[in-house]
mmCIF file with all atom_site columns, C-alpha atoms and ligand atoms in Angstrom:
data_model
loop_
_atom_site.group_PDB
_atom_site.id
_atom_site.type_symbol
_atom_site.label_atom_id
_atom_site.label_alt_id
_atom_site.label_comp_id
_atom_site.label_asym_id
_atom_site.label_entity_id
_atom_site.label_seq_id
_atom_site.pdbx_PDB_ins_code
_atom_site.Cartn_x
_atom_site.Cartn_y
_atom_site.Cartn_z
_atom_site.occupancy
_atom_site.B_iso_or_equiv
_atom_site.pdbx_formal_charge
_atom_site.auth_seq_id
_atom_site.auth_comp_id
_atom_site.auth_asym_id
_atom_site.auth_atom_id
_atom_site.pdbx_PDB_model_num
ATOM   1   C  CA  . MET A 1 1   ? 82.509 123.214 125.184 1.00 82.00 ? 1   MET A CA  1
ATOM   2   C  CA  . ASN A 1 2   ? 83.879 124.066 121.730 1.00 92.00 ? 2   ASN A CA  1
ATOM   3   C  CA  . LYS A 1 3   ? 83.229 121.826 118.788 1.00 94.00 ? 3   LYS A CA  1
ATOM   4   C  CA  . GLU A 1 4   ? 86.269 120.165 117.334 1.00 94.00 ? 4   GLU A CA  1
ATOM   5   C  CA  . LYS A 1 5   ? 87.798 120.793 113.952 1.00 94.00 ? 5   LYS A CA  1
ATOM   6   C  CA  . GLY A 1 6   ? 86.095 118.670 111.311 1.00 92.00 ? 6   GLY A CA  1
ATOM   7   C  CA  . GLU A 1 7   ? 83.070 117.952 113.492 1.00 93.00 ? 7   GLU A CA  1
ATOM   8   C  CA  . VAL A 1 8   ? 79.756 117.993 111.636 1.00 90.00 ? 8   VAL A CA  1
ATOM   9   C  CA  . VAL A 1 9   ? 77.340 120.667 112.877 1.00 91.00 ? 9   VAL A CA  1
ATOM   10  C  CA  . LEU A 1 10  ? 73.754 121.562 112.119 1.00 89.00 ? 10  LEU A CA  1
ATOM   11  C  CA  . PRO A 1 11  ? 72.165 125.018 111.807 1.00 90.00 ? 11  PRO A CA  1
ATOM   12  C  CA  . GLY A 1 12  ? 71.779 126.456 115.319 1.00 94.00 ? 12  GLY A CA  1
ATOM   13  C  CA  . ASP A 1 13  ? 74.566 124.389 116.863 1.00 94.00 ? 13  ASP A CA  1
ATOM   14  C  CA  . GLU A 1 14  ? 76.891 126.276 119.161 1.00 96.00 ? 14  GLU A CA  1
ATOM   15  C  CA  . ILE A 1 15  ? 80.490 125.958 118.005 1.00 97.00 ? 15  ILE A CA  1
ATOM   16  C  CA  . ALA A 1 16  ? 82.565 128.250 120.221 1.00 96.00 ? 16  ALA A CA  1
ATOM   17  C  CA  . THR A 1 17  ? 82.332 131.444 122.236 1.00 96.00 ? 17  THR A CA  1
ATOM   18  C  CA  . SER A 1 18  ? 82.822 134.898 120.777 1.00 94.00 ? 18  SER A CA  1
ATOM   19  C  CA  . GLU A 1 19  ? 85.335 135.644 123.518 1.00 95.00 ? 19  GLU A CA  1
ATOM   20  C  CA  . GLU A 1 20  ? 87.746 133.243 121.867 1.00 94.00 ? 20  GLU A CA  1
ATOM   21  C  CA  . TYR A 1 21  ? 86.844 133.423 118.205 1.00 96.00 ? 21  TYR A CA  1
ATOM   22  C  CA  . ILE A 1 22  ? 85.403 135.619 115.479 1.00 96.00 ? 22  ILE A CA  1
ATOM   23  C  CA  . ALA A 1 23  ? 82.390 134.323 113.544 1.00 96.00 ? 23  ALA A CA  1
ATOM   24  C  CA  . GLY A 1 24  ? 83.490 133.426 109.999 1.00 96.00 ? 24  GLY A CA  1
ATOM   25  C  CA  . ALA A 1 25  ? 81.717 131.978 106.965 1.00 95.00 ? 25  ALA A CA  1
ATOM   26  C  CA  . GLY A 1 26  ? 78.741 129.747 107.694 1.00 94.00 ? 26  GLY A CA  1
ATOM   27  C  CA  . THR A 1 27  ? 78.379 131.024 111.251 1.00 96.00 ? 27  THR A CA  1
ATOM   28  C  CA  . TYR A 1 28  ? 76.906 133.945 113.173 1.00 96.00 ? 28  TYR A CA  1
ATOM   29  C  CA  . GLU A 1 29  ? 77.292 135.413 116.621 1.00 96.00 ? 29  GLU A CA  1
ATOM   30  C  CA  . GLU A 1 30  ? 74.504 135.470 119.169 1.00 95.00 ? 30  GLU A CA  1
ATOM   31  C  CA  . ASP A 1 31  ? 74.636 136.120 122.928 1.00 95.00 ? 31  ASP A CA  1
ATOM   32  C  CA  . GLY A 1 32  ? 78.376 135.595 123.079 1.00 96.00 ? 32  GLY A CA  1
ATOM   33  C  CA  . LYS A 1 33  ? 78.211 132.367 121.156 1.00 96.00 ? 33  LYS A CA  1
ATOM   34  C  CA  . ILE A 1 34  ? 79.219 131.451 117.623 1.00 97.00 ? 34  ILE A CA  1
ATOM   35  C  CA  . ILE A 1 35  ? 76.484 129.431 115.984 1.00 96.00 ? 35  ILE A CA  1
ATOM   36  C  CA  . SER A 1 36  ? 76.504 127.438 112.769 1.00 95.00 ? 36  SER A CA  1
ATOM   37  C  CA  . SER A 1 37  ? 74.146 128.671 110.048 1.00 93.00 ? 37  SER A CA  1
ATOM   38  C  CA  . GLN A 1 38  ? 74.413 125.526 107.922 1.00 86.00 ? 38  GLN A CA  1
ATOM   39  C  CA  . VAL A 1 39  ? 75.041 121.817 107.827 1.00 84.00 ? 39  VAL A CA  1
ATOM   40  C  CA  . GLY A 1 40  ? 78.797 121.608 107.588 1.00 89.00 ? 40  GLY A CA  1
ATOM   41  C  CA  . THR A 1 41  ? 82.113 120.827 109.216 1.00 92.00 ? 41  THR A CA  1
ATOM   42  C  CA  . VAL A 1 42  ? 83.878 123.075 111.696 1.00 96.00 ? 42  VAL A CA  1
ATOM   43  C  CA  . GLU A 1 43  ? 87.043 124.887 110.606 1.00 95.00 ? 43  GLU A CA  1
ATOM   44  C  CA  . TYR A 1 44  ? 89.329 126.921 112.872 1.00 96.00 ? 44  TYR A CA  1
ATOM   45  C  CA  . ASN A 1 45  ? 91.792 129.516 111.709 1.00 95.00 ? 45  ASN A CA  1
ATOM   46  C  CA  . ASP A 1 46  ? 93.967 129.807 114.800 1.00 93.00 ? 46  ASP A CA  1
ATOM   47  C  CA  . ASP A 1 47  ? 96.162 132.561 113.393 1.00 94.00 ? 47  ASP A CA  1
ATOM   48  C  CA  . GLU A 1 48  ? 93.270 134.960 112.955 1.00 94.00 ? 48  GLU A CA  1
ATOM   49  C  CA  . LEU A 1 49  ? 91.049 133.305 115.566 1.00 96.00 ? 49  LEU A CA  1
ATOM   50  C  CA  . ILE A 1 50  ? 88.222 132.807 113.101 1.00 96.00 ? 50  ILE A CA  1
ATOM   51  C  CA  . VAL A 1 51  ? 85.833 129.898 113.262 1.00 97.00 ? 51  VAL A CA  1
ATOM   52  C  CA  . SER A 1 52  ? 83.787 128.949 110.231 1.00 96.00 ? 52  SER A CA  1
ATOM   53  C  CA  . THR A 1 53  ? 81.834 126.048 108.791 1.00 94.00 ? 53  THR A CA  1
ATOM   54  C  CA  . LYS A 1 54  ? 82.347 124.438 105.415 1.00 89.00 ? 54  LYS A CA  1
ATOM   55  C  CA  . PRO A 1 55  ? 79.261 122.986 103.724 1.00 82.00 ? 55  PRO A CA  1
ATOM   56  C  CA  . LEU A 1 56  ? 79.215 119.235 103.407 1.00 76.00 ? 56  LEU A CA  1
ATOM   57  C  CA  . ASN A 1 57  ? 79.920 118.149 99.864  1.00 65.00 ? 57  ASN A CA  1
ATOM   58  C  CA  . PRO A 1 58  ? 76.722 118.108 97.891  1.00 64.00 ? 58  PRO A CA  1
ATOM   59  C  CA  . VAL A 1 59  ? 75.903 114.750 96.356  1.00 70.00 ? 59  VAL A CA  1
ATOM   60  C  CA  . VAL A 1 60  ? 76.409 113.933 92.703  1.00 79.00 ? 60  VAL A CA  1
ATOM   61  C  CA  . GLU A 1 61  ? 73.571 113.173 90.320  1.00 84.00 ? 61  GLU A CA  1
ATOM   62  C  CA  . ILE A 1 62  ? 74.477 110.703 87.616  1.00 90.00 ? 62  ILE A CA  1
ATOM   63  C  CA  . GLU A 1 63  ? 74.067 112.337 84.207  1.00 92.00 ? 63  GLU A CA  1
ATOM   64  C  CA  . ARG A 1 64  ? 74.077 111.160 80.621  1.00 96.00 ? 64  ARG A CA  1
ATOM   65  C  CA  . GLY A 1 65  ? 77.636 111.236 79.266  1.00 97.00 ? 65  GLY A CA  1
ATOM   66  C  CA  . ASP A 1 66  ? 79.259 110.643 82.658  1.00 95.00 ? 66  ASP A CA  1
ATOM   67  C  CA  . ILE A 1 67  ? 82.000 108.059 82.884  1.00 96.00 ? 67  ILE A CA  1
ATOM   68  C  CA  . VAL A 1 68  ? 81.519 105.866 85.918  1.00 95.00 ? 68  VAL A CA  1
ATOM   69  C  CA  . LEU A 1 69  ? 83.373 103.204 87.841  1.00 95.00 ? 69  LEU A CA  1
ATOM   70  C  CA  . GLY A 1 70  ? 81.420 100.444 89.523  1.00 96.00 ? 70  GLY A CA  1
ATOM   71  C  CA  . VAL A 1 71  ? 81.353 96.849  90.668  1.00 96.00 ? 71  VAL A CA  1
ATOM   72  C  CA  . VAL A 1 72  ? 79.433 94.023  88.998  1.00 97.00 ? 72  VAL A CA  1
ATOM   73  C  CA  . THR A 1 73  ? 76.693 92.761  91.332  1.00 96.00 ? 73  THR A CA  1
ATOM   74  C  CA  . MET A 1 74  ? 74.702 90.553  88.958  1.00 95.00 ? 74  MET A CA  1
ATOM   75  C  CA  . VAL A 1 75  ? 75.175 88.956  85.540  1.00 96.00 ? 75  VAL A CA  1
ATOM   76  C  CA  . ARG A 1 76  ? 72.091 87.823  83.630  1.00 93.00 ? 76  ARG A CA  1
ATOM   77  C  CA  . ASP A 1 77  ? 71.714 86.513  80.082  1.00 90.00 ? 77  ASP A CA  1
ATOM   78  C  CA  . THR A 1 78  ? 70.866 89.890  78.618  1.00 92.00 ? 78  THR A CA  1
ATOM   79  C  CA  . MET A 1 79  ? 72.222 92.356  81.151  1.00 95.00 ? 79  MET A CA  1
ATOM   80  C  CA  . VAL A 1 80  ? 74.832 93.114  83.760  1.00 97.00 ? 80  VAL A CA  1
ATOM   81  C  CA  . VAL A 1 81  ? 74.031 95.093  86.909  1.00 96.00 ? 81  VAL A CA  1
ATOM   82  C  CA  . ILE A 1 82  ? 76.700 97.488  88.166  1.00 96.00 ? 82  ILE A CA  1
ATOM   83  C  CA  . ASP A 1 83  ? 76.820 99.196  91.566  1.00 95.00 ? 83  ASP A CA  1
ATOM   84  C  CA  . ILE A 1 84  ? 78.215 102.601 90.633  1.00 94.00 ? 84  ILE A CA  1
ATOM   85  C  CA  . LYS A 1 85  ? 80.875 103.732 93.100  1.00 92.00 ? 85  LYS A CA  1
ATOM   86  C  CA  . LYS A 1 86  ? 82.236 106.824 91.445  1.00 91.00 ? 86  LYS A CA  1
ATOM   87  C  CA  . VAL A 1 87  ? 81.642 109.345 88.696  1.00 92.00 ? 87  VAL A CA  1
ATOM   88  C  CA  . GLU A 1 88  ? 84.933 110.359 87.067  1.00 92.00 ? 88  GLU A CA  1
ATOM   89  C  CA  . GLY A 1 89  ? 85.870 113.959 87.762  1.00 88.00 ? 89  GLY A CA  1
ATOM   90  C  CA  . LYS A 1 90  ? 83.296 114.269 90.558  1.00 85.00 ? 90  LYS A CA  1
ATOM   91  C  CA  . ASP A 1 91  ? 84.878 113.267 93.812  1.00 75.00 ? 91  ASP A CA  1
ATOM   92  C  CA  . ARG A 1 92  ? 81.670 113.162 95.809  1.00 77.00 ? 92  ARG A CA  1
ATOM   93  C  CA  . GLU A 1 93  ? 79.090 110.742 97.047  1.00 78.00 ? 93  GLU A CA  1
ATOM   94  C  CA  . ILE A 1 94  ? 76.450 109.651 94.553  1.00 80.00 ? 94  ILE A CA  1
ATOM   95  C  CA  . ALA A 1 95  ? 72.805 110.594 95.166  1.00 74.00 ? 95  ALA A CA  1
ATOM   96  C  CA  . GLY A 1 96  ? 69.955 108.111 95.070  1.00 73.00 ? 96  GLY A CA  1
ATOM   97  C  CA  . ASP A 1 97  ? 70.014 104.753 93.361  1.00 74.00 ? 97  ASP A CA  1
ATOM   98  C  CA  . THR A 1 98  ? 73.534 103.770 92.396  1.00 87.00 ? 98  THR A CA  1
ATOM   99  C  CA  . SER A 1 99  ? 72.772 100.792 90.219  1.00 92.00 ? 99  SER A CA  1
ATOM   100 C  CA  . GLY A 1 100 ? 73.183 100.845 86.463  1.00 94.00 ? 100 GLY A CA  1
ATOM   101 C  CA  . THR A 1 101 ? 72.712 98.188  83.829  1.00 96.00 ? 101 THR A CA  1
ATOM   102 C  CA  . ILE A 1 102 ? 74.593 97.227  80.695  1.00 97.00 ? 102 ILE A CA  1
ATOM   103 C  CA  . HIS A 1 103 ? 72.427 95.573  78.070  1.00 96.00 ? 103 HIS A CA  1
ATOM   104 C  CA  . VAL A 1 104 ? 74.060 92.761  76.100  1.00 96.00 ? 104 VAL A CA  1
ATOM   105 C  CA  . SER A 1 105 ? 73.868 94.860  72.917  1.00 96.00 ? 105 SER A CA  1
ATOM   106 C  CA  . LYS A 1 106 ? 75.901 97.639  74.600  1.00 97.00 ? 106 LYS A CA  1
ATOM   107 C  CA  . ALA A 1 107 ? 78.547 95.445  76.224  1.00 96.00 ? 107 ALA A CA  1
ATOM   108 C  CA  . SER A 1 108 ? 81.135 95.348  73.476  1.00 94.00 ? 108 SER A CA  1
ATOM   109 C  CA  . GLN A 1 109 ? 82.082 96.557  69.988  1.00 92.00 ? 109 GLN A CA  1
ATOM   110 C  CA  . ALA A 1 110 ? 81.976 92.891  69.032  1.00 90.00 ? 110 ALA A CA  1
ATOM   111 C  CA  . TYR A 1 111 ? 78.928 90.633  69.127  1.00 91.00 ? 111 TYR A CA  1
ATOM   112 C  CA  . VAL A 1 112 ? 78.450 89.168  72.612  1.00 92.00 ? 112 VAL A CA  1
ATOM   113 C  CA  . LYS A 1 113 ? 76.875 85.750  72.861  1.00 90.00 ? 113 LYS A CA  1
ATOM   114 C  CA  . ASP A 1 114 ? 77.318 85.116  76.552  1.00 93.00 ? 114 ASP A CA  1
ATOM   115 C  CA  . LEU A 1 115 ? 77.624 88.002  79.028  1.00 95.00 ? 115 LEU A CA  1
ATOM   116 C  CA  . LYS A 1 116 ? 78.886 85.585  81.677  1.00 95.00 ? 116 LYS A CA  1
ATOM   117 C  CA  . LYS A 1 117 ? 82.095 85.280  79.650  1.00 95.00 ? 117 LYS A CA  1
ATOM   118 C  CA  . GLU A 1 118 ? 82.562 89.065  79.658  1.00 97.00 ? 118 GLU A CA  1
ATOM   119 C  CA  . PHE A 1 119 ? 81.752 90.082  83.241  1.00 97.00 ? 119 PHE A CA  1
ATOM   120 C  CA  . LYS A 1 120 ? 81.848 88.369  86.607  1.00 96.00 ? 120 LYS A CA  1
ATOM   121 C  CA  . ILE A 1 121 ? 80.526 89.415  90.011  1.00 95.00 ? 121 ILE A CA  1
ATOM   122 C  CA  . GLY A 1 122 ? 83.050 91.575  91.858  1.00 95.00 ? 122 GLY A CA  1
ATOM   123 C  CA  . ASP A 1 123 ? 84.775 92.881  88.728  1.00 97.00 ? 123 ASP A CA  1
ATOM   124 C  CA  . TYR A 1 124 ? 85.403 96.625  88.525  1.00 97.00 ? 124 TYR A CA  1
ATOM   125 C  CA  . VAL A 1 125 ? 83.977 98.150  85.378  1.00 98.00 ? 125 VAL A CA  1
ATOM   126 C  CA  . ARG A 1 126 ? 84.507 101.514 83.707  1.00 98.00 ? 126 ARG A CA  1
ATOM   127 C  CA  . ALA A 1 127 ? 81.477 102.502 81.641  1.00 98.00 ? 127 ALA A CA  1
ATOM   128 C  CA  . LYS A 1 128 ? 79.711 105.453 80.049  1.00 98.00 ? 128 LYS A CA  1
ATOM   129 C  CA  . VAL A 1 129 ? 76.193 106.570 80.980  1.00 97.00 ? 129 VAL A CA  1
ATOM   130 C  CA  . ILE A 1 130 ? 73.905 106.516 77.928  1.00 97.00 ? 130 ILE A CA  1
ATOM   131 C  CA  . GLN A 1 131 ? 70.699 107.138 79.888  1.00 95.00 ? 131 GLN A CA  1
ATOM   132 C  CA  . ALA A 1 132 ? 70.327 108.569 83.400  1.00 91.00 ? 132 ALA A CA  1
ATOM   133 C  CA  . LYS A 1 133 ? 66.541 108.475 83.870  1.00 87.00 ? 133 LYS A CA  1
ATOM   134 C  CA  . PRO A 1 134 ? 64.291 106.700 84.730  1.00 86.00 ? 134 PRO A CA  1
ATOM   135 C  CA  . SER A 1 135 ? 67.041 104.108 85.135  1.00 88.00 ? 135 SER A CA  1
ATOM   136 C  CA  . VAL A 1 136 ? 70.779 104.320 84.595  1.00 93.00 ? 136 VAL A CA  1
ATOM   137 C  CA  . GLN A 1 137 ? 71.868 102.553 81.414  1.00 96.00 ? 137 GLN A CA  1
ATOM   138 C  CA  . LEU A 1 138 ? 75.542 102.082 80.652  1.00 98.00 ? 138 LEU A CA  1
ATOM   139 C  CA  . THR A 1 139 ? 77.669 101.119 77.695  1.00 98.00 ? 139 THR A CA  1
ATOM   140 C  CA  . THR A 1 140 ? 81.048 99.408  77.570  1.00 98.00 ? 140 THR A CA  1
ATOM   141 C  CA  . GLY A 1 141 ? 80.987 99.239  73.771  1.00 97.00 ? 141 GLY A CA  1
ATOM   142 C  CA  . TYR A 1 142 ? 84.233 101.181 73.263  1.00 97.00 ? 142 TYR A CA  1
ATOM   143 C  CA  . PRO A 1 143 ? 87.845 100.087 73.810  1.00 96.00 ? 143 PRO A CA  1
ATOM   144 C  CA  . GLU A 1 144 ? 88.338 102.328 76.856  1.00 97.00 ? 144 GLU A CA  1
ATOM   145 C  CA  . TYR A 1 145 ? 85.325 100.853 78.660  1.00 98.00 ? 145 TYR A CA  1
ATOM   146 C  CA  . GLY A 1 146 ? 84.888 97.423  80.188  1.00 98.00 ? 146 GLY A CA  1
ATOM   147 C  CA  . VAL A 1 147 ? 86.506 95.521  83.031  1.00 98.00 ? 147 VAL A CA  1
ATOM   148 C  CA  . VAL A 1 148 ? 89.395 97.426  84.632  1.00 98.00 ? 148 VAL A CA  1
ATOM   149 C  CA  . LYS A 1 149 ? 90.011 94.935  87.434  1.00 97.00 ? 149 LYS A CA  1
ATOM   150 C  CA  . ALA A 1 150 ? 88.904 91.306  87.304  1.00 97.00 ? 150 ALA A CA  1
ATOM   151 C  CA  . LEU A 1 151 ? 88.675 88.919  90.216  1.00 95.00 ? 151 LEU A CA  1
ATOM   152 C  CA  . CYS A 1 152 ? 89.458 85.240  89.690  1.00 95.00 ? 152 CYS A CA  1
ATOM   153 C  CA  . SER A 1 153 ? 86.234 83.235  89.806  1.00 92.00 ? 153 SER A CA  1
ATOM   154 C  CA  . LYS A 1 154 ? 88.029 80.495  91.763  1.00 95.00 ? 154 LYS A CA  1
ATOM   155 C  CA  . CYS A 1 155 ? 90.146 82.241  94.412  1.00 96.00 ? 155 CYS A CA  1
ATOM   156 C  CA  . ARG A 1 156 ? 88.678 85.804  94.111  1.00 94.00 ? 156 ARG A CA  1
ATOM   157 C  CA  . GLY A 1 157 ? 92.224 87.167  93.796  1.00 94.00 ? 157 GLY A CA  1
ATOM   158 C  CA  . PRO A 1 158 ? 93.053 89.985  91.377  1.00 95.00 ? 158 PRO A CA  1
ATOM   159 C  CA  . MET A 1 159 ? 93.868 88.908  87.829  1.00 97.00 ? 159 MET A CA  1
ATOM   160 C  CA  . VAL A 1 160 ? 96.467 90.383  85.487  1.00 97.00 ? 160 VAL A CA  1
ATOM   161 C  CA  . ARG A 1 161 ? 95.898 91.153  81.850  1.00 96.00 ? 161 ARG A CA  1
ATOM   162 C  CA  . LYS A 1 162 ? 97.428 88.738  79.371  1.00 95.00 ? 162 LYS A CA  1
ATOM   163 C  CA  . GLY A 1 163 ? 96.698 89.930  75.838  1.00 92.00 ? 163 GLY A CA  1
ATOM   164 C  CA  . THR A 1 164 ? 92.946 89.686  75.328  1.00 92.00 ? 164 THR A CA  1
ATOM   165 C  CA  . MET A 1 165 ? 92.496 87.503  78.431  1.00 96.00 ? 165 MET A CA  1
ATOM   166 C  CA  . VAL A 1 166 ? 92.991 87.851  82.176  1.00 98.00 ? 166 VAL A CA  1
ATOM   167 C  CA  . TYR A 1 167 ? 95.225 85.537  84.169  1.00 98.00 ? 167 TYR A CA  1
ATOM   168 C  CA  . CYS A 1 168 ? 95.265 84.483  87.849  1.00 97.00 ? 168 CYS A CA  1
ATOM   169 C  CA  . PRO A 1 169 ? 98.880 83.970  88.970  1.00 97.00 ? 169 PRO A CA  1
ATOM   170 C  CA  . ASN A 1 170 ? 97.579 82.146  92.043  1.00 97.00 ? 170 ASN A CA  1
ATOM   171 C  CA  . CYS A 1 171 ? 95.553 79.461  90.230  1.00 97.00 ? 171 CYS A CA  1
ATOM   172 C  CA  . GLU A 1 172 ? 97.508 79.674  86.947  1.00 97.00 ? 172 GLU A CA  1
ATOM   173 C  CA  . ARG A 1 173 ? 94.220 79.992  85.051  1.00 96.00 ? 173 ARG A CA  1
ATOM   174 C  CA  . THR A 1 174 ? 93.044 82.338  82.319  1.00 97.00 ? 174 THR A CA  1
ATOM   175 C  CA  . GLU A 1 175 ? 89.533 83.716  81.939  1.00 97.00 ? 175 GLU A CA  1
ATOM   176 C  CA  . THR A 1 176 ? 87.802 85.860  79.350  1.00 97.00 ? 176 THR A CA  1
ATOM   177 C  CA  . ARG A 1 177 ? 86.512 89.386  79.940  1.00 97.00 ? 177 ARG A CA  1
ATOM   178 C  CA  . LYS A 1 178 ? 85.385 92.468  78.055  1.00 97.00 ? 178 LYS A CA  1
ATOM   179 C  CA  . ILE A 1 179 ? 88.644 94.175  78.946  1.00 97.00 ? 179 ILE A CA  1
ATOM   180 C  CA  . SER A 1 180 ? 89.008 97.967  79.002  1.00 97.00 ? 180 SER A CA  1
ATOM   181 C  CA  . SER A 1 181 ? 92.161 99.549  77.578  1.00 96.00 ? 181 SER A CA  1
ATOM   182 C  CA  . MET A 1 182 ? 92.444 101.048 81.095  1.00 96.00 ? 182 MET A CA  1
ATOM   183 C  CA  . TYR A 1 183 ? 92.792 97.583  82.659  1.00 97.00 ? 183 TYR A CA  1
ATOM   184 C  CA  . GLY A 1 184 ? 95.159 97.749  85.633  1.00 93.00 ? 184 GLY A CA  1
ATOM   185 C  CA  . LYS A 1 185 ? 95.686 101.486 85.149  1.00 92.00 ? 185 LYS A CA  1
ATOM   186 C  CA  . MET A 1 186 ? 92.929 102.902 87.350  1.00 87.00 ? 186 MET A CA  1
ATOM   187 C  CA  . ARG A 1 187 ? 93.835 104.546 90.637  1.00 78.00 ? 187 ARG A CA  1
ATOM   188 C  CA  . ASP A 1 188 ? 91.863 103.875 93.854  1.00 72.00 ? 188 ASP A CA  1
ATOM   189 C  CA  . ILE A 1 189 ? 90.830 100.296 93.144  1.00 77.00 ? 189 ILE A CA  1
HETATM 190 ZN ZN1 . LIG B 2 .   ? 92.649 82.351  91.234  1.00 68.15 ? 1   LIG B ZN1 1
#
């Protein structure tokens, strides 16, 4: 039976028969069968009756200078831990360890006394990678970096920016954050 469009195949997997289709990129023909030569997804061109495979997206390595988007998973006295979800401009899955830390000295342009007033668990943060190895270190010490979506610490609902603070319309409360100039402007979150 033929593999379906979009199905993931491994090298050596039979995709279709050469009676029906021509072997395209990422495939070869053997004994009347079209076989995948790589790990990829199946593509059919039904106009030209070509079957091919497209390699699965390679994973992204986090590099120094990258701008990342992540979620706060822990806030300590001297550092914040971020689970990095995305590298800007690289729309692929991230390889390896996805956690990064922001040291208190790199959190803001201004002096930060208490990180718990700048970040809360569940907040989305946009940050820049200042070190990629052996551990990922981030900075939010520029206006464009910091919290881009804050969750209310009472009801966990999304908060709106109000000047230099964030406000929960649900609870009618304000909270402080290290707010990014991109607050509320990011797509996909
Ligand atoms: Zn609330």
